[in-house]
Coordinates of C-alpha atoms and ligand atoms in Angstrom, one line a residue:
X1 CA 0.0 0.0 0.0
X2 CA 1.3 3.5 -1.1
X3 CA 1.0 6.5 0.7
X4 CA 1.2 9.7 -1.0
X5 CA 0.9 12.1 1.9
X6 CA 4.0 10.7 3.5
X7 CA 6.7 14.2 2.8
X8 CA 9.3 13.5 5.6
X9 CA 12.7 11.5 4.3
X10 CA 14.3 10.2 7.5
X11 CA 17.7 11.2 5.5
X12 CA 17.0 14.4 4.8
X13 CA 15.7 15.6 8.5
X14 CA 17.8 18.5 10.6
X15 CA 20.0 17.1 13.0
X16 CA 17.8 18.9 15.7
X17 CA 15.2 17.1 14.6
X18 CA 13.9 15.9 18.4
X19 CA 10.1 15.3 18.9
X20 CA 9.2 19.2 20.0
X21 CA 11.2 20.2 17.0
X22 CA 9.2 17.9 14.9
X23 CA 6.3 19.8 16.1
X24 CA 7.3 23.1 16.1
X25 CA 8.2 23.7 12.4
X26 CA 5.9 23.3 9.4
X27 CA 8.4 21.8 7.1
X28 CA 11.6 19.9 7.5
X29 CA 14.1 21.1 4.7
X30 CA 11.4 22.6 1.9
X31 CA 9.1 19.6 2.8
X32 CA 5.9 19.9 3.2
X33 CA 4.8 18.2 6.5
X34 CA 1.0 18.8 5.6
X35 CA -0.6 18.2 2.2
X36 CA -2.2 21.6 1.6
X37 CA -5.7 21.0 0.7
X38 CA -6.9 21.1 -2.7
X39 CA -10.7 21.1 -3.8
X40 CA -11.3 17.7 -5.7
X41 CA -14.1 17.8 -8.1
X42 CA -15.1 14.4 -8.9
X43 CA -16.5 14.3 -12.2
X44 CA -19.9 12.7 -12.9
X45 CA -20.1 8.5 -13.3
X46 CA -22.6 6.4 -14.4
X47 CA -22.9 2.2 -14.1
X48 CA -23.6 -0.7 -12.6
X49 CA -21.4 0.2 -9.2
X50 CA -22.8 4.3 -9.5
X51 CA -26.2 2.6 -9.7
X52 CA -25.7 0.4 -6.9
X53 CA -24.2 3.1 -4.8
X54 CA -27.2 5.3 -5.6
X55 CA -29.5 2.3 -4.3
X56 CA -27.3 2.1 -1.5
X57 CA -27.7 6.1 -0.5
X58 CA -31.8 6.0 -1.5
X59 CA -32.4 3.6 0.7
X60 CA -30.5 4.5 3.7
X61 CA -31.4 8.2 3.3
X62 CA -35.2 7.2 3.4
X63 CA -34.8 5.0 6.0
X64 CA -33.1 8.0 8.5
X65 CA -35.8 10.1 7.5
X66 CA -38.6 8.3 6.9
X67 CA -38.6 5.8 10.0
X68 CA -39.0 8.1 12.8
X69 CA -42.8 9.4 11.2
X70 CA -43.8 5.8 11.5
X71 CA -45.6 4.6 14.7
X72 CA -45.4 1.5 16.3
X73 CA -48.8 0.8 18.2
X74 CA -49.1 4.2 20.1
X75 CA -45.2 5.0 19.8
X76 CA -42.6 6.4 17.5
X77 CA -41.3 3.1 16.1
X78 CA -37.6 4.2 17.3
X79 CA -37.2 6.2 19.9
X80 CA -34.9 7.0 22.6
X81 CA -36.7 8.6 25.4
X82 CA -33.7 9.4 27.4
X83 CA -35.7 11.7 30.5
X84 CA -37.8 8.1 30.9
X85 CA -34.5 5.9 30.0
X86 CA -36.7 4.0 28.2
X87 CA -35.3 3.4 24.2
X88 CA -38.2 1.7 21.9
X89 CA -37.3 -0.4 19.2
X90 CA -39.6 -1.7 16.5
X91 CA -42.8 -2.9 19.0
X92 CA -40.1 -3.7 22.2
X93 CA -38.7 -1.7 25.0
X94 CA -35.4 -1.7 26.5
X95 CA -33.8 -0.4 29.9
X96 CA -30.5 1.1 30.9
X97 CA -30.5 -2.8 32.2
X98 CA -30.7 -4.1 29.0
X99 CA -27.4 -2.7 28.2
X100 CA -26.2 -5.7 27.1
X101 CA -28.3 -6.3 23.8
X102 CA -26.4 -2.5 23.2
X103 CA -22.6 -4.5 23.7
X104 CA -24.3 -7.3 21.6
X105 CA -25.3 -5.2 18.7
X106 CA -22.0 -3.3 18.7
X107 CA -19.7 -6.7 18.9
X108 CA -22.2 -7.8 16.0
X109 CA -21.5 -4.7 14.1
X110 CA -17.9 -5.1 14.7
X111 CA -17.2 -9.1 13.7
X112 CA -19.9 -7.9 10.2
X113 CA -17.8 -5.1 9.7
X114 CA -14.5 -7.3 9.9
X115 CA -15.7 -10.4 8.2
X116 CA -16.9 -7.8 5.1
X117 CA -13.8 -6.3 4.8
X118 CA -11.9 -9.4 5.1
X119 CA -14.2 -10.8 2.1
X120 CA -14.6 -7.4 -0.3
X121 CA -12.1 -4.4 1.4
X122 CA -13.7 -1.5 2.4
X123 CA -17.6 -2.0 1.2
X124 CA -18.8 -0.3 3.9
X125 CA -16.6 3.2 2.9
X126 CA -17.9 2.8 -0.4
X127 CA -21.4 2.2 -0.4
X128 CA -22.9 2.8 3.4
X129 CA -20.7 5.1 5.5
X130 CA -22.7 8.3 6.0
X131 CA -19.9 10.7 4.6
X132 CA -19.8 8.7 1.8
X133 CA -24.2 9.0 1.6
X134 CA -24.2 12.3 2.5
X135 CA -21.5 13.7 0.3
X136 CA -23.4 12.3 -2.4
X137 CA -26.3 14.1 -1.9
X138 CA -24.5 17.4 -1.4
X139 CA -22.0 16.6 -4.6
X140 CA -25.5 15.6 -6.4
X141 CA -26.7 19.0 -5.1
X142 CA -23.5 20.9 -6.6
X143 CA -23.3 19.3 -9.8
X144 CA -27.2 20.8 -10.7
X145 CA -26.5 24.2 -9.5
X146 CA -22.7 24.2 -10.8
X147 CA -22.5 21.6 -13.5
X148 CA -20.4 19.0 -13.8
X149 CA -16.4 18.5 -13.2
X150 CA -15.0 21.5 -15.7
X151 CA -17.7 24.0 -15.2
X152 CA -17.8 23.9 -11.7
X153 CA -13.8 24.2 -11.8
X154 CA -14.5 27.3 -14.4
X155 CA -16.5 28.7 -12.3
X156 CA -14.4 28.8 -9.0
X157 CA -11.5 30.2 -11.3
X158 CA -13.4 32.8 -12.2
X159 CA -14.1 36.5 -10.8
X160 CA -17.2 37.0 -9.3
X161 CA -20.1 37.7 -10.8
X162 CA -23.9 38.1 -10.3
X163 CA -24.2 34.5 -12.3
X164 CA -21.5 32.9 -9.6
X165 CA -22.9 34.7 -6.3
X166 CA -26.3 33.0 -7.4
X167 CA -25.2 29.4 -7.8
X168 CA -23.5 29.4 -4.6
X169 CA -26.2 31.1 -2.6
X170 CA -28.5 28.8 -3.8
X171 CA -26.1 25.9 -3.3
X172 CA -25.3 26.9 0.2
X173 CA -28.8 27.5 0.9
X174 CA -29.7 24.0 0.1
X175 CA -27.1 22.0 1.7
X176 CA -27.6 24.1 4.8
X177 CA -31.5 23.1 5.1
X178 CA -30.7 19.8 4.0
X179 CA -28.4 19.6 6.8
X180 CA -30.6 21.7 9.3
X181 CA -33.3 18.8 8.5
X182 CA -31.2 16.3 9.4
X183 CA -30.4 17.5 12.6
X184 CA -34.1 17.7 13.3
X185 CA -34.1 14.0 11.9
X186 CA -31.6 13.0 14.7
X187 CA -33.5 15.0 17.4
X188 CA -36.3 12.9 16.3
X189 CA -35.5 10.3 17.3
X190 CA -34.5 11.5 21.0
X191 CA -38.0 13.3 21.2
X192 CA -41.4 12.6 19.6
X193 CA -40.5 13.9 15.8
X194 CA -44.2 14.9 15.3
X195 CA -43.8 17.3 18.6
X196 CA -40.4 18.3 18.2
X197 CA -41.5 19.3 14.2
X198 CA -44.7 21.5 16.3
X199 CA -42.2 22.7 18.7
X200 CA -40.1 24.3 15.7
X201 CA -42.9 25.4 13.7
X202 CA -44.4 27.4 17.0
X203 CA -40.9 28.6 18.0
X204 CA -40.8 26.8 21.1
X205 CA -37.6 24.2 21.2
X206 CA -35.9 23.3 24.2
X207 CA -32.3 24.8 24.7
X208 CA -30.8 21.4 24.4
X209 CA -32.9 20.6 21.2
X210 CA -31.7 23.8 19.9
X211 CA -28.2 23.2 20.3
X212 CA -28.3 19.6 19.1
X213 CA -30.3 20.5 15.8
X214 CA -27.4 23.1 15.0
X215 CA -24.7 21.0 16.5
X216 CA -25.8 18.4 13.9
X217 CA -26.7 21.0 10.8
X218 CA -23.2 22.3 11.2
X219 CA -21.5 18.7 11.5
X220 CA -23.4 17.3 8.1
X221 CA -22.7 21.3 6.3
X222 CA -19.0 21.0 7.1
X223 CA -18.7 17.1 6.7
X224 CA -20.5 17.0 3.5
X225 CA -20.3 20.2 1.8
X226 CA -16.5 21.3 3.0
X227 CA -14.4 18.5 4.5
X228 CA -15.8 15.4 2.1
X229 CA -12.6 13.2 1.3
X230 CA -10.2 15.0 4.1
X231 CA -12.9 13.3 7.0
X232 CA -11.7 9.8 5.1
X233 CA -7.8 10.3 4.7
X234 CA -7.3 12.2 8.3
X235 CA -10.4 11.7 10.2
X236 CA -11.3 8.1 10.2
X237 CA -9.1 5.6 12.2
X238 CA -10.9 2.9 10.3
X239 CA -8.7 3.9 6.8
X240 CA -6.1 3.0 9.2
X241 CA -6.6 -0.1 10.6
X242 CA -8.2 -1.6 7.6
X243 CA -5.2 -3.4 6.1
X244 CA -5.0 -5.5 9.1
X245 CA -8.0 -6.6 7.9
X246 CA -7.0 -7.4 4.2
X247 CA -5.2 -10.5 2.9
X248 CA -4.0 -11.3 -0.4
X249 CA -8.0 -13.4 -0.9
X250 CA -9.1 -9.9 0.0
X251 CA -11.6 -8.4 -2.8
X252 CA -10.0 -4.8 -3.4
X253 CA -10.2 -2.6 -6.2
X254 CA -6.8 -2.8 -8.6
X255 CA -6.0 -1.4 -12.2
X256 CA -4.6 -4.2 -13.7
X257 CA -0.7 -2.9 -14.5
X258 CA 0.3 -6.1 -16.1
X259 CA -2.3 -5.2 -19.0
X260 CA -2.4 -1.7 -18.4
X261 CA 1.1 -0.7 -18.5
X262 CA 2.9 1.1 -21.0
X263 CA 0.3 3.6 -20.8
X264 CA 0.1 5.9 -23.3
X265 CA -2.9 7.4 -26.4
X266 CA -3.4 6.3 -29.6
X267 CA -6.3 6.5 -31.8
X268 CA -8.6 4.1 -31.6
X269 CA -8.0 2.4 -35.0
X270 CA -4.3 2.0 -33.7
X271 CA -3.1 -1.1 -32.8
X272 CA -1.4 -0.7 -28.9
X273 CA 1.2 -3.3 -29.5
X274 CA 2.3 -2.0 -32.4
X275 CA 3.0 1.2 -30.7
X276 CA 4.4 -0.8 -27.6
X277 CA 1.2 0.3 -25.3
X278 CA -0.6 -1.5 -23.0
X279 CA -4.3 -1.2 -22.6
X280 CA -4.7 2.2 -20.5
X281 CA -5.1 5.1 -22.5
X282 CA -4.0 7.3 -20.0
X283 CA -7.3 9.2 -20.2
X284 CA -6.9 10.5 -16.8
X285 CA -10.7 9.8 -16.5
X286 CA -10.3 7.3 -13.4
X287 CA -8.6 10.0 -11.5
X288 CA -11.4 12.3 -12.6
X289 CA -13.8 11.0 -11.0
X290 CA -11.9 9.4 -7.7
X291 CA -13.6 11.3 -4.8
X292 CA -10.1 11.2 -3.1
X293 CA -8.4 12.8 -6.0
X294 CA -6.0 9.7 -6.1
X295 CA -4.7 7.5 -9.1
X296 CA -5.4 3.8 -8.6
X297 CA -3.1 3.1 -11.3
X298 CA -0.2 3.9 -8.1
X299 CA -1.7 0.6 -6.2
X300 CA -3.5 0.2 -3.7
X301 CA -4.0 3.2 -0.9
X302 CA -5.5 3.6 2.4
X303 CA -7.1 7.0 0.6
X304 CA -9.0 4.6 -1.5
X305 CA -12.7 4.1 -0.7
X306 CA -13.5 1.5 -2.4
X307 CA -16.2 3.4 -4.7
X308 CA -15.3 1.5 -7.6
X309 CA -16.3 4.6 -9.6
X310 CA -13.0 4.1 -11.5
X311 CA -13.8 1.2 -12.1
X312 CA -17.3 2.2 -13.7
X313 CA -15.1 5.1 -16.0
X314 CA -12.7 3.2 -17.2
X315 CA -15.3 0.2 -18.3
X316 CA -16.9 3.0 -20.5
X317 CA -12.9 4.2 -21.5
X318 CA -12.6 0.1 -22.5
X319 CA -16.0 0.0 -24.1
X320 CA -15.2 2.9 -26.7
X321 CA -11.9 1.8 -27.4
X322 CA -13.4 -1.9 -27.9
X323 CA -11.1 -3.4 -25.4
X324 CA -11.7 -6.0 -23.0
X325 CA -13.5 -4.4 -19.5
X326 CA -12.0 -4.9 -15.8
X327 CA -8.6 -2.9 -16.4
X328 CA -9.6 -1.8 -13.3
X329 CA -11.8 -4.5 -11.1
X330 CA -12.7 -6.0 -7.8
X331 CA -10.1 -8.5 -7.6
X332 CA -7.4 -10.2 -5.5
X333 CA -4.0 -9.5 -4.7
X334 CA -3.7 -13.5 -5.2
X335 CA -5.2 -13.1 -8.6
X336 CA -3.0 -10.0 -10.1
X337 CA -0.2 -12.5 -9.3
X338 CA -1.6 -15.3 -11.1
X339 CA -2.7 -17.4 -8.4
X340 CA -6.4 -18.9 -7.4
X341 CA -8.1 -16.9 -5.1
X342 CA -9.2 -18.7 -2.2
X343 CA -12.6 -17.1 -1.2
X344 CA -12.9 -19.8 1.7
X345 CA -10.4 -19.0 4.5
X346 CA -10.4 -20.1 7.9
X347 CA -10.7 -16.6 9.3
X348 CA -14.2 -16.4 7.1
X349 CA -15.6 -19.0 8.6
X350 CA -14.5 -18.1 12.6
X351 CA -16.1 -14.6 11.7
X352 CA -19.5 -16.0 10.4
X353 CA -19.5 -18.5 12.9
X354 CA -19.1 -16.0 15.9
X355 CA -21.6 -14.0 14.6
X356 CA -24.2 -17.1 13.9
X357 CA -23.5 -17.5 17.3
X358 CA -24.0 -14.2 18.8
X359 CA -26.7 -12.8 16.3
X360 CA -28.5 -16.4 17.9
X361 CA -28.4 -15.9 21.2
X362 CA -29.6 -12.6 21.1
X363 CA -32.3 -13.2 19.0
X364 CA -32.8 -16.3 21.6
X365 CA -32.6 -13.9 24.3
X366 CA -35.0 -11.4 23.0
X367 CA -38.0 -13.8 22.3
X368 CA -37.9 -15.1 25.5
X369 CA -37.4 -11.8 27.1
X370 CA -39.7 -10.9 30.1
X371 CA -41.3 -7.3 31.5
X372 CA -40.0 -7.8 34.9
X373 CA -37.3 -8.7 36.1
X374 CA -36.5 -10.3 39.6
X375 CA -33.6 -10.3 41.9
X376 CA -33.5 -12.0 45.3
X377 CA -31.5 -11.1 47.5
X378 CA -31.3 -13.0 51.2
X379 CA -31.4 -11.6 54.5
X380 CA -27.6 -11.2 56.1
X381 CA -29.2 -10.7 59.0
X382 CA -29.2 -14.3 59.9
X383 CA -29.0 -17.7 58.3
X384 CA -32.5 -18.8 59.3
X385 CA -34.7 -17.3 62.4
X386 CA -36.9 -19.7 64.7
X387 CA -40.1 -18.0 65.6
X388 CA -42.0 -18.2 68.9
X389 CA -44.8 -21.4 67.2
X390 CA -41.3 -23.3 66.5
X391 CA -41.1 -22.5 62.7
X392 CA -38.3 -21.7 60.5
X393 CA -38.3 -18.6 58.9
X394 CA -36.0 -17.4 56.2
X395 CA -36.2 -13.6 55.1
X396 CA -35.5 -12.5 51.4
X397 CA -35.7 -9.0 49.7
X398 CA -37.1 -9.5 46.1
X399 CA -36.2 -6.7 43.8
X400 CA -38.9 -6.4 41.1
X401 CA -38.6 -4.2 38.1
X402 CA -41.3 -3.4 36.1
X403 CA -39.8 -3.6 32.4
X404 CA -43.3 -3.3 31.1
X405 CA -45.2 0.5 29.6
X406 CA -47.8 -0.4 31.7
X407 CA -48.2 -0.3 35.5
X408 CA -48.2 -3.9 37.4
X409 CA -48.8 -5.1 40.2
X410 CA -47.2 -8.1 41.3
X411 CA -48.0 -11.3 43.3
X412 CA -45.3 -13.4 44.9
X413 CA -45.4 -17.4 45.4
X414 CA -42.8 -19.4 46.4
X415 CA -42.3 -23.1 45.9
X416 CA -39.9 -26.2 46.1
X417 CA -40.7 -27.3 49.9
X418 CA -44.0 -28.5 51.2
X419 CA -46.5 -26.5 53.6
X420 CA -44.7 -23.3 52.8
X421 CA -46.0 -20.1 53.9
X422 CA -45.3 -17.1 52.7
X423 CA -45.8 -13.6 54.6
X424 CA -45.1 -10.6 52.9
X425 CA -46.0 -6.8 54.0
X426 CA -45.2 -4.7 50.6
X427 CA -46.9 -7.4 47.9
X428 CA -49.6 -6.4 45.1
X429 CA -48.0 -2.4 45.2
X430 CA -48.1 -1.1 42.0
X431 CA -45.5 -1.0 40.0
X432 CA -44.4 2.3 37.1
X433 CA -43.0 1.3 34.5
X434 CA -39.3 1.4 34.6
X435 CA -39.8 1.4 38.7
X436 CA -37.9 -1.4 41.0
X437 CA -39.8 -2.5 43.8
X438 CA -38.4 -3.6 46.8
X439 CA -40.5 -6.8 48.3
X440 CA -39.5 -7.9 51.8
X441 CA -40.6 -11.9 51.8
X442 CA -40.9 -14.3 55.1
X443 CA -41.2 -17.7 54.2
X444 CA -42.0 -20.0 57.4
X445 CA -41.9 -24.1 57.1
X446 CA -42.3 -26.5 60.3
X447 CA -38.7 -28.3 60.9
X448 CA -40.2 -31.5 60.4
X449 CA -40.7 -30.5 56.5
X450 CA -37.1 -29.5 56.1
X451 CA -35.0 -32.9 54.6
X452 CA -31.4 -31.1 54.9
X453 CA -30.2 -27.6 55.8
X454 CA -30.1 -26.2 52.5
X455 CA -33.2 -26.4 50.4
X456 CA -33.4 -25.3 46.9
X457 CA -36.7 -23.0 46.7
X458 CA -38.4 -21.0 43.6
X459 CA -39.9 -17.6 43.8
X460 CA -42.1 -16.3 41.4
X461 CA -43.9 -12.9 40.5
X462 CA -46.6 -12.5 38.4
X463 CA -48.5 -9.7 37.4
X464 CA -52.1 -9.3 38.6
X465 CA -53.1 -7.6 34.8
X466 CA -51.3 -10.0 33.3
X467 CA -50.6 -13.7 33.7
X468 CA -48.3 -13.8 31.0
X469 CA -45.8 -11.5 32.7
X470 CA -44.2 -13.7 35.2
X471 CA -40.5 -14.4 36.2
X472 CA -38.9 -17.1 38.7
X473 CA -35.8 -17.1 39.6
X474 CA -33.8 -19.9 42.5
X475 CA -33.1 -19.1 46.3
X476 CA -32.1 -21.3 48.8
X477 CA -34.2 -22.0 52.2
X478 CA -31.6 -22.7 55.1
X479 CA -32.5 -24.4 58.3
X480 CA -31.1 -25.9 61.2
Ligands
LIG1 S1 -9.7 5.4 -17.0 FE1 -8.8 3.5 -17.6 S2 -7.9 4.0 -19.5 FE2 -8.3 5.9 -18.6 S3 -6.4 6.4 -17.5 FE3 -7.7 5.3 -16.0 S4 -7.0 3.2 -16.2 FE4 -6.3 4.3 -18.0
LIG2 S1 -9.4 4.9 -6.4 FE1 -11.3 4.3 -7.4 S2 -12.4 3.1 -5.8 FE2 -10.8 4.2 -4.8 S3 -11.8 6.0 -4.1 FE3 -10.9 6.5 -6.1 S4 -12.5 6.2 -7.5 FE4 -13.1 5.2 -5.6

């Protein structure tokens, strides 16, 4: 992998070079230390991988936007009602207890995003990161007002006029409500979108929605419109660590040198290897269009987002010129060197089967998910207590949380010994949802009915509205 930012020669560095002196001065003998930021203008691509990123930002664009105005029952299908800690989720509701579907989900997204890269590079720069779906939209956005590649470029090389002030007040003005509505997106799902959406209509948003709205408008406007490809080379560790990922079976996206190379024009009636060429016409259109500004032709580099729009470019280059397509294509390091790609590695199958596993049990876990939840905890007070009739009494507090939207009330039985009884002060209070209610629970048995000194015992609570929402969980009843 080449890197083209790299401007420092370990040979060439003052003698005084020590780490404060490194950080002190801007350049180290007429070296730039930082690439001095250029405005890259991709030009316009069509084909099958511009289609399928299209499809890619459609979708996911109307999913943010769209899903919080649906209703789930007699909720906002997502929402994260932080004041109530409560986040709903497609029909279900989850507590600051549930916080371990949230490590679930993010070990999921983790070994998907791994085994992905490890099977097609970075797919998940190219076609679903949202710098790369938003910049779409805003470079979509640009090219209408602007034109295309060489008129927009005209036109920031050129004096100002009335014709120029237009097309970027108009262009500003719509990235800047495109990105003000998607801070009210995000908001949305934090607080009710249909009331937040009154709230701003009636001038009446809370300070914090205020600030997160333009905190989020100005992160998308800056992202999108301003930073676009410098977020992916300096901002995102993941360009970074992604070659860990990679092996030489990895799927990446490769100009073909072997057939490429000499590069050079000639007409299309020429004959290439009569002139010594190889198949690139050194059209310059792959660079073109490269929303890094990089030449794949140079290899592989991290700046590289795998948005195979090269790849679309040059397919229409090979296609006039009647050449064979895929001088620039997915492929494998394995397969540029003449080798058989081997598309079943160990490492593919540890990462599906980790995640079969873990997407399982969670789903496992979720169906059979209950709307309370019980702890018990045992009196350390005492082992056991004898009461005045001769009995055995062991004391337990029963922590009961309410997981349910609803308010329940709960009923507590015990069982696992015979001729139990079971005293209890607090049992049948109502319980709010999200509320943990503390049960205090005697349980009294005659010594006769106790086999050993340690007597496995079930408590269960039910609810009084609804039978269904019930929970047991193991104690142990200690005796003499
Ligand atoms: S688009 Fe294809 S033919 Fe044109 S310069 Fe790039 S690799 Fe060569
Ligand atoms: S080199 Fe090709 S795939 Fe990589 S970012 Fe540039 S255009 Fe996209």
């Amino acid at each position: 992998m080449t890197n083209k930012q790299v401007a420092i020669d370990p040979g060439k560095q003052s003698s005084t070079n020590s780490p404060a002196d490194a950080l002190s001065i801007d350049t180290v003998e007429g070296v730039e230390l930082y690439a001095k930021h250029q405005k890259i203008y991709p030009r316009k691509v069509s084909g099958l991988f511009a289609k399928l990123r299209v499809s890619a930002v459609l979708v996911l664009l109307s999913l943010y936007y769209f899903l919080p105005w649906f209703h789930w029952g007699q909720r906002q299908i997502v929402l994260f009602d932080l004041p109530e800690r409560q986040f709903h989720i497609f029909g279900m509701t989850f507590w600051p207890q549930d916080f371990f579907y949230l490590t679930a989900v993010l070990i999921i997204a983790a070994l998907s995003l791994f085994f992905f890269t490890a099977i097609a590079g970075r797919l998940w720069c190219g076609y679903a990161c949202p710098q790369t779906v938003w910049t779409e939209v805003f470079l979509w956005v640009e090219r209408k007002i602007e034109g295309d590649r060489g008129r927009q470029m005209k036109l920031d090389k050129g004096g100002m006029s009335v014709d120029k002030l237009k097309k970027k007040a108009l262009k500003h003005t719509l990235w800047i409500l495109f990105s003000f509505w998607t801070g009210v997106t995000f908001v949305g799902y934090f607080t009710p979108i249909r009331e937040l959406t009154f709230s701003l209509l009636s001038f009446s948003l809370g300070p914090w929605e205020l600030f997160w709205i333009a905190f989020f408008c100005l992160a998308t406007y800056a992202n999108a419109g301003w930073m676009r490809e410098q977020v992916c080379i300096y901002m995102c560790p993941y360009a970074r660590f992604q070659g860990a990922m990679f092996d030489k079976d990895t799927l990446v996206i490769s100009y073909d040198t072997a057939r490429g190379d000499p590069k050079g024009s000639r007409q299309k009636s020429e004959d290439p290897k009569e002139k010594g060429l190889g198949d690139c016409i050194n059209c310059q259109l792959c660079v073109q269009v490269c929303p890094t500004g990089i030449d794949i032709r140079d290899g592989l580099q991290y700046e590289c987002i795998g948005c195979a729009a090269c790849i679309d470019v040059c397919n229409g280059v090979m296609d006039k010129m009647d050449y064979n397509r895929d001088l620039i294509r997915y492929t494998t390091e394995h397969q540029l060197e003449g080798h058989v790609t081997n598309f079943l590695r160990p490492k593919l199958f540890i990462y599906m089967l980790v995640l079969i596993a873990i997407i399982t049990a969670m789903g496992l876990s979720m169906a059979n998910r209950s709307a309370v939840e019980l702890d018990v905890i045992r009196d350390r007070n005492g082992l056991y207590r004898e009461t005045s009739n001769g009995l055995i009494e062991n004391t337990y507090t029963l922590k009961v949380m309410n997981k349910d939207t609803q308010v329940h009330s709960f009923d507590v039985t015990a069982s696992g010994l015979p001729n139990m009884k079971l005293l209890t002060s607090s049992q049948a209070l109502p319980a709010e949802p999200g509320e943990v209610l503390d049960l205090v629970v005697s349980l009294q048995i005659k010594p006769v009915d106790l086999e050993r000194a340690s007597n496995k015992i079930e408590l269960t609570v039910t609810s009084q509205q609804d039978s269904d929402i019930a929970i047991s969980e193991e104690a142990r009843f200690l005796g003499p």
